[in-house]
Amino acid sequence: MAQDKPFGWGIMGTGAIAGLFAADLDLPLQARIVAAHSRSLEKAQSFVARFDGAKAYDDEAAFLADPAIEAVYIATPNHLHAAQALKAIAAGKPVLIEKPIALASADVEAIAQAAGERGVFAMEALWSRFLPAARRAREQISAGRIGAIRRIRADLSYLHPEEPGSRFYDPALGGGAAFDLGVYPLSLALHLLGEPQAVRGSWLAAGTGVDRRSSFRLDYPTAVAELSCGFDRNGANRLLIEGEAGGLILEAPFLKVQRLSWYVDADKAVAAYDRGPGRLARLLDRLPQSGRLSESFAFPGNGLQFQAQAVMAAVRAGKSASAQMLLGESAAVLRIIEAVRAGPAGAA
């Protein structure tokens, strides 16, 4: 495969996230959109109109047979992800699947098995892991900057009223706070600590039966992760990591983190985290503080370009997986959600 030739992406889905991904490929990545698929040919044609030479499809088989497509990005509604990923793999196309990769851990295991048997690259599009600040945090924690992790805390909440037709609350479309938001803190916790020994949690049902809010407690031999997500309010949307020798806050919104706050004293990190999202708290957190170092990692675009770079590098190297986002971890996140959702709805 020629390394100087722009990498050809095909996109399944023409909604908002597909547009953001396409916009980030316009950054200097040596990549281009060569095709898009939608159930509506008119929508596909409208989507590719701004990309020179890109083709529009309303037929999945024809789309997946397009030789110009080097990898497929699946950006369709949640309930379609797994089936479309399997079709892409069967067609021999490397695939990046928007989160959640599937609605059941068994479906992720099927994707992993198919990808392994065919030697085809497959990965969940958990783009937060690939951001420069997130990579810096992982590297510094691994180097012992804050000592062994004792606790991770995070809440990721955005207000979405329960309205008729809302995809956030539609069970048929894979709605619910855990699928839409909870995968972010859960995935980052597993990235840092691995799979937990025990899982507990609770969830609050919306009128449609999906979770409006979910809470998770992941227990490890020497650490704990306390995570939550919800559509019932706008949260602080920060992530705290307490270590034996310091602390770290991934500043809001941590799913798109661009600023890290390192503390030499974990208690000071906890106090800063607990101040919450108020205006005064935000002002205090931006003022210089003894024992704290802030690092900024601003980037252009929406942040989806970094996962795209990782996929392109892996595919061109002939790899079938990314060590930074393994399918086994994607399945583990869904097993945690399944374990909590198996309990009765109540206070979350």
Short mmCIF file of C-alpha atoms in Angstrom, two decimals:
data_model
loop_
_atom_site.label_atom_id
_atom_site.label_comp_id
_atom_site.label_asym_id
_atom_site.label_seq_id
_atom_site.Cartn_x
_atom_site.Cartn_y
_atom_site.Cartn_z
CA MET A 1 0.00 0.00 0.00
CA ALA A 2 1.51 3.34 -1.00
CA GLN A 3 2.38 5.39 2.05
CA ASP A 4 2.27 8.74 0.23
CA LYS A 5 -1.24 8.16 -1.11
CA PRO A 6 -4.08 9.65 0.98
CA PHE A 7 -5.81 6.96 3.02
CA GLY A 8 -9.30 6.25 1.71
CA TRP A 9 -12.14 6.24 4.26
CA GLY A 10 -15.69 5.08 3.71
CA ILE A 11 -18.32 6.26 6.17
CA MET A 12 -21.52 4.42 7.04
CA GLY A 13 -23.99 6.99 8.32
CA THR A 14 -24.38 10.65 7.49
CA GLY A 15 -25.42 12.16 10.83
CA ALA A 16 -23.68 14.58 13.17
CA ILE A 17 -20.82 12.35 14.31
CA ALA A 18 -20.07 11.34 10.73
CA GLY A 19 -19.82 15.02 9.86
CA LEU A 20 -17.41 15.70 12.73
CA PHE A 21 -15.20 12.78 11.73
CA ALA A 22 -15.16 13.90 8.11
CA ALA A 23 -14.27 17.44 9.18
CA ASP A 24 -11.31 16.18 11.19
CA LEU A 25 -10.04 14.22 8.20
CA ASP A 26 -9.71 17.58 6.47
CA LEU A 27 -6.84 18.29 8.87
CA PRO A 28 -3.37 17.37 7.52
CA LEU A 29 -3.73 13.59 8.00
CA GLN A 30 -3.05 12.28 4.49
CA ALA A 31 -6.62 10.98 4.45
CA ARG A 32 -9.75 11.55 2.40
CA ILE A 33 -13.40 10.49 2.22
CA VAL A 34 -13.89 8.26 -0.80
CA ALA A 35 -17.42 6.98 -0.14
CA ALA A 36 -20.43 7.29 2.14
CA HIS A 37 -23.40 5.03 2.73
CA SER A 38 -26.89 5.88 3.90
CA ARG A 39 -30.22 4.12 3.60
CA SER A 40 -31.21 7.29 1.73
CA LEU A 41 -29.22 7.79 -1.48
CA GLU A 42 -30.15 11.48 -1.38
CA LYS A 43 -28.56 11.85 2.07
CA ALA A 44 -25.43 10.02 0.97
CA GLN A 45 -25.16 12.23 -2.11
CA SER A 46 -25.58 15.36 -0.03
CA PHE A 47 -22.90 14.17 2.42
CA VAL A 48 -20.25 13.43 -0.24
CA ALA A 49 -20.97 16.51 -2.34
CA ARG A 50 -18.16 18.43 -0.63
CA PHE A 51 -15.56 15.68 -1.16
CA ASP A 52 -14.02 15.51 -4.63
CA GLY A 53 -14.59 12.15 -6.28
CA ALA A 54 -16.38 10.55 -3.32
CA LYS A 55 -19.15 8.11 -4.15
CA ALA A 56 -22.61 7.84 -2.59
CA TYR A 57 -24.26 4.50 -1.85
CA ASP A 58 -27.57 3.27 -0.50
CA ASP A 59 -26.59 -0.38 -0.95
CA GLU A 60 -24.36 -1.83 1.78
CA ALA A 61 -22.85 -4.60 -0.34
CA ALA A 62 -21.90 -2.21 -3.13
CA PHE A 63 -20.42 0.24 -0.64
CA LEU A 64 -18.32 -2.46 1.05
CA ALA A 65 -17.11 -3.70 -2.34
CA ASP A 66 -15.69 -0.30 -3.29
CA PRO A 67 -11.93 -0.88 -3.79
CA ALA A 68 -11.10 2.73 -2.92
CA ILE A 69 -12.19 2.18 0.71
CA GLU A 70 -9.22 1.26 2.90
CA ALA A 71 -11.21 1.40 6.15
CA VAL A 72 -14.83 1.91 7.16
CA TYR A 73 -16.01 4.22 9.90
CA ILE A 74 -19.40 3.15 11.24
CA ALA A 75 -21.33 6.19 12.47
CA THR A 76 -24.88 4.87 12.38
CA PRO A 77 -27.35 4.58 15.32
CA ASN A 78 -26.14 2.35 18.16
CA HIS A 79 -28.34 -0.64 17.38
CA LEU A 80 -26.81 -1.04 13.89
CA HIS A 81 -23.14 -1.04 14.89
CA ALA A 82 -22.50 -4.73 15.49
CA ALA A 83 -24.26 -6.09 12.41
CA GLN A 84 -22.61 -3.54 10.12
CA ALA A 85 -19.20 -4.20 11.65
CA LEU A 86 -19.56 -7.91 10.92
CA LYS A 87 -20.53 -7.16 7.32
CA ALA A 88 -17.49 -4.90 6.89
CA ILE A 89 -15.19 -7.56 8.33
CA ALA A 90 -16.72 -10.22 6.08
CA ALA A 91 -15.96 -7.94 3.13
CA GLY A 92 -12.35 -7.66 4.31
CA LYS A 93 -12.62 -4.00 5.25
CA PRO A 94 -10.83 -2.68 8.36
CA VAL A 95 -13.45 -1.07 10.58
CA LEU A 96 -13.67 1.67 13.19
CA ILE A 97 -16.97 1.38 15.05
CA GLU A 98 -18.48 4.36 16.84
CA LYS A 99 -19.13 3.88 20.56
CA PRO A 100 -20.83 1.95 21.90
CA ILE A 101 -19.36 -0.68 19.61
CA ALA A 102 -22.42 -2.84 20.32
CA LEU A 103 -25.30 -3.16 22.75
CA ALA A 104 -24.18 -6.51 24.20
CA SER A 105 -20.80 -7.90 25.18
CA ALA A 106 -21.53 -11.09 23.22
CA ASP A 107 -21.73 -9.02 20.04
CA VAL A 108 -18.28 -7.56 20.70
CA GLU A 109 -16.93 -11.07 21.18
CA ALA A 110 -18.45 -12.03 17.81
CA ILE A 111 -16.77 -9.02 16.19
CA ALA A 112 -13.45 -9.95 17.78
CA GLN A 113 -13.75 -13.55 16.62
CA ALA A 114 -14.64 -12.56 13.06
CA ALA A 115 -11.83 -10.00 12.89
CA GLY A 116 -9.36 -12.52 14.25
CA GLU A 117 -10.38 -15.24 11.82
CA ARG A 118 -10.19 -12.89 8.83
CA GLY A 119 -7.14 -10.98 10.04
CA VAL A 120 -9.08 -7.74 9.60
CA PHE A 121 -8.55 -4.66 11.78
CA ALA A 122 -11.44 -3.74 14.09
CA MET A 123 -11.64 -1.17 16.89
CA GLU A 124 -14.19 0.79 18.88
CA ALA A 125 -14.08 4.53 18.28
CA LEU A 126 -13.44 5.47 21.91
CA TRP A 127 -11.64 8.57 20.71
CA SER A 128 -10.93 10.00 24.17
CA ARG A 129 -8.16 7.46 24.74
CA PHE A 130 -6.21 8.83 21.80
CA LEU A 131 -6.23 12.51 22.76
CA PRO A 132 -2.78 13.99 23.50
CA ALA A 133 -3.72 14.84 27.09
CA ALA A 134 -5.10 11.35 27.75
CA ARG A 135 -1.96 9.75 26.34
CA ARG A 136 0.20 12.05 28.46
CA ALA A 137 -1.77 11.13 31.58
CA ARG A 138 -1.39 7.41 30.93
CA GLU A 139 2.35 7.72 30.27
CA GLN A 140 3.01 9.80 33.38
CA ILE A 141 0.91 7.56 35.62
CA SER A 142 2.73 4.50 34.29
CA ALA A 143 6.01 6.26 35.08
CA GLY A 144 4.91 6.66 38.72
CA ARG A 145 4.25 10.39 38.79
CA ILE A 146 1.36 10.09 41.30
CA GLY A 147 2.22 6.65 42.63
CA ALA A 148 -0.09 3.67 42.56
CA ILE A 149 -3.71 4.57 41.85
CA ARG A 150 -6.00 4.34 44.87
CA ARG A 151 -9.23 5.76 43.47
CA ILE A 152 -10.79 7.09 40.28
CA ARG A 153 -13.90 9.27 40.42
CA ALA A 154 -15.91 10.76 37.58
CA ASP A 155 -19.38 11.89 36.63
CA LEU A 156 -20.29 12.56 33.03
CA SER A 157 -23.72 14.16 32.74
CA TYR A 158 -25.46 16.26 30.10
CA LEU A 159 -29.06 17.35 30.39
CA HIS A 160 -31.32 15.76 27.80
CA PRO A 161 -35.05 16.11 28.53
CA GLU A 162 -37.10 13.02 27.87
CA GLU A 163 -39.00 13.98 24.75
CA PRO A 164 -40.92 11.86 22.22
CA GLY A 165 -38.64 10.63 19.47
CA SER A 166 -35.40 11.41 21.32
CA ARG A 167 -32.70 8.90 20.38
CA PHE A 168 -31.26 9.27 23.88
CA TYR A 169 -34.29 7.52 25.35
CA ASP A 170 -35.29 5.15 22.55
CA PRO A 171 -34.54 1.52 23.54
CA ALA A 172 -34.90 0.39 19.92
CA LEU A 173 -32.01 2.69 18.95
CA GLY A 174 -29.78 1.66 21.86
CA GLY A 175 -30.58 4.68 24.00
CA GLY A 176 -29.66 5.22 27.64
CA ALA A 177 -27.06 7.15 29.61
CA ALA A 178 -24.71 4.19 30.06
CA PHE A 179 -24.38 3.52 26.32
CA ASP A 180 -24.15 7.19 25.40
CA LEU A 181 -22.00 8.53 28.25
CA GLY A 182 -21.02 5.80 30.70
CA VAL A 183 -18.70 4.08 28.24
CA TYR A 184 -16.29 7.05 28.51
CA PRO A 185 -15.39 6.88 32.23
CA LEU A 186 -15.68 3.10 32.27
CA SER A 187 -13.30 2.74 29.35
CA LEU A 188 -10.77 5.15 30.84
CA ALA A 189 -10.91 3.35 34.19
CA LEU A 190 -10.27 0.00 32.54
CA HIS A 191 -7.48 1.57 30.50
CA LEU A 192 -5.72 2.56 33.74
CA LEU A 193 -6.66 -0.27 36.09
CA GLY A 194 -7.70 -3.22 33.96
CA GLU A 195 -10.79 -5.35 34.60
CA PRO A 196 -12.21 -5.11 38.13
CA GLN A 197 -12.57 -7.96 40.59
CA ALA A 198 -16.11 -6.94 41.46
CA VAL A 199 -18.79 -4.63 40.05
CA ARG A 200 -21.66 -2.92 41.83
CA GLY A 201 -23.98 -0.15 40.79
CA SER A 202 -27.45 1.21 40.37
CA TRP A 203 -29.58 2.85 37.73
CA LEU A 204 -32.60 5.09 37.42
CA ALA A 205 -35.07 4.27 34.66
CA ALA A 206 -36.57 6.77 32.26
CA GLY A 207 -40.17 6.41 31.14
CA THR A 208 -39.05 4.38 28.12
CA GLY A 209 -37.21 1.86 30.28
CA VAL A 210 -33.64 2.90 29.41
CA ASP A 211 -31.39 4.34 32.12
CA ARG A 212 -31.66 8.05 32.75
CA ARG A 213 -28.76 7.80 35.22
CA SER A 214 -26.35 5.01 36.10
CA SER A 215 -23.70 4.63 38.79
CA PHE A 216 -20.84 2.13 38.85
CA ARG A 217 -18.40 0.97 41.51
CA LEU A 218 -15.46 -1.09 40.29
CA ASP A 219 -13.41 -2.81 42.99
CA TYR A 220 -9.74 -3.73 42.58
CA PRO A 221 -7.29 -5.27 45.06
CA THR A 222 -5.86 -1.87 46.05
CA ALA A 223 -8.09 0.62 44.24
CA VAL A 224 -11.68 1.56 43.49
CA ALA A 225 -13.39 3.43 40.66
CA GLU A 226 -16.61 5.35 41.43
CA LEU A 227 -18.23 6.46 38.19
CA SER A 228 -21.60 7.82 37.11
CA CYS A 229 -23.38 9.27 34.10
CA GLY A 230 -26.76 10.75 33.34
CA PHE A 231 -29.16 12.74 31.20
CA ASP A 232 -30.82 14.36 34.22
CA ARG A 233 -28.45 17.31 34.71
CA ASN A 234 -25.34 19.04 33.45
CA GLY A 235 -22.44 17.74 35.50
CA ALA A 236 -18.93 18.92 36.29
CA ASN A 237 -17.66 16.36 33.76
CA ARG A 238 -14.18 16.02 35.26
CA LEU A 239 -12.25 12.88 36.13
CA LEU A 240 -10.14 12.53 39.28
CA ILE A 241 -7.32 10.05 39.77
CA GLU A 242 -5.99 9.74 43.32
CA GLY A 243 -2.58 8.16 43.74
CA GLU A 244 -0.43 7.27 46.71
CA ALA A 245 1.93 10.15 45.91
CA GLY A 246 -0.30 12.75 44.27
CA GLY A 247 -3.39 13.33 42.21
CA LEU A 248 -4.55 14.22 38.73
CA ILE A 249 -7.69 15.85 37.37
CA LEU A 250 -8.65 15.53 33.72
CA GLU A 251 -10.41 18.85 33.36
CA ALA A 252 -13.84 19.33 31.83
CA PRO A 253 -15.04 17.99 29.59
CA PHE A 254 -12.79 15.01 30.27
CA LEU A 255 -14.11 13.07 27.28
CA LYS A 256 -12.46 15.81 25.18
CA VAL A 257 -9.70 16.62 27.66
CA GLN A 258 -7.27 19.38 26.77
CA ARG A 259 -5.99 20.30 30.25
CA LEU A 260 -4.45 18.21 33.03
CA SER A 261 -4.02 19.39 36.62
CA TRP A 262 -1.32 17.51 38.54
CA TYR A 263 -1.19 17.74 42.36
CA VAL A 264 1.72 16.70 44.58
CA ASP A 265 -0.82 16.08 47.35
CA ALA A 266 -3.77 13.80 46.55
CA ASP A 267 -5.92 15.50 49.21
CA LYS A 268 -5.58 18.82 47.35
CA ALA A 269 -6.68 17.11 44.16
CA VAL A 270 -9.72 15.71 45.97
CA ALA A 271 -10.59 19.14 47.39
CA ALA A 272 -10.32 20.73 43.95
CA TYR A 273 -12.49 18.02 42.43
CA ASP A 274 -15.11 18.35 45.18
CA ARG A 275 -15.48 22.10 44.67
CA GLY A 276 -17.80 21.23 41.81
CA PRO A 277 -18.76 23.15 38.68
CA GLY A 278 -19.63 26.57 40.16
CA ARG A 279 -18.23 29.78 38.70
CA LEU A 280 -16.14 30.54 41.79
CA ALA A 281 -14.75 27.02 41.81
CA ARG A 282 -13.78 27.31 38.15
CA LEU A 283 -12.03 30.62 38.85
CA LEU A 284 -10.13 29.18 41.82
CA ASP A 285 -9.05 26.17 39.81
CA ARG A 286 -7.58 28.39 37.09
CA LEU A 287 -5.54 30.55 39.50
CA PRO A 288 -1.93 29.53 40.23
CA GLN A 289 -1.74 27.16 43.17
CA SER A 290 1.15 25.83 45.20
CA GLY A 291 1.62 22.13 44.64
CA ARG A 292 -0.25 22.07 41.32
CA LEU A 293 1.00 22.01 37.77
CA SER A 294 -1.33 22.47 34.81
CA GLU A 295 -0.56 21.18 31.35
CA SER A 296 -2.50 22.16 28.23
CA PHE A 297 -2.88 20.08 25.10
CA ALA A 298 -5.02 22.14 22.76
CA PHE A 299 -5.77 20.70 19.35
CA PRO A 300 -7.61 21.80 16.22
CA GLY A 301 -10.87 20.22 15.17
CA ASN A 302 -13.05 17.91 17.23
CA GLY A 303 -10.46 15.44 18.49
CA LEU A 304 -11.50 12.54 16.27
CA GLN A 305 -8.38 12.83 14.13
CA PHE A 306 -6.17 11.09 16.67
CA GLN A 307 -8.08 7.82 16.59
CA ALA A 308 -8.16 8.06 12.80
CA GLN A 309 -4.37 8.38 12.77
CA ALA A 310 -4.05 5.31 15.00
CA VAL A 311 -6.31 3.26 12.71
CA MET A 312 -4.49 4.32 9.56
CA ALA A 313 -1.09 3.52 11.04
CA ALA A 314 -2.28 0.10 12.25
CA VAL A 315 -3.93 -0.80 8.95
CA ARG A 316 -0.93 0.23 6.89
CA ALA A 317 1.29 -1.79 9.24
CA GLY A 318 -0.88 -4.85 8.62
CA LYS A 319 -2.19 -5.04 12.17
CA SER A 320 -5.62 -6.38 13.11
CA ALA A 321 -5.95 -4.51 16.42
CA SER A 322 -4.78 -1.44 18.32
CA ALA A 323 -2.98 -2.07 21.61
CA GLN A 324 -4.42 1.22 22.84
CA MET A 325 -8.06 0.14 22.35
CA LEU A 326 -8.46 -3.63 22.40
CA LEU A 327 -11.78 -5.26 21.64
CA GLY A 328 -11.50 -7.22 24.87
CA GLU A 329 -11.72 -3.97 26.81
CA SER A 330 -14.74 -2.89 24.77
CA ALA A 331 -16.45 -6.14 25.72
CA ALA A 332 -15.46 -5.68 29.37
CA VAL A 333 -17.11 -2.24 29.48
CA LEU A 334 -20.37 -3.72 28.20
CA ARG A 335 -20.19 -6.56 30.73
CA ILE A 336 -20.03 -3.96 33.49
CA ILE A 337 -23.07 -2.15 32.09
CA GLU A 338 -24.90 -5.46 31.76
CA ALA A 339 -24.09 -6.41 35.36
CA VAL A 340 -25.50 -3.15 36.71
CA ARG A 341 -28.54 -3.13 34.42
CA ALA A 342 -29.34 -6.67 35.56
CA GLY A 343 -30.33 -5.20 38.93
CA PRO A 344 -33.66 -3.48 39.56
CA ALA A 345 -34.02 0.19 38.72
CA GLY A 346 -33.96 2.54 41.67
CA ALA A 347 -31.95 5.45 43.00
CA ALA A 348 -28.76 6.03 41.05
#
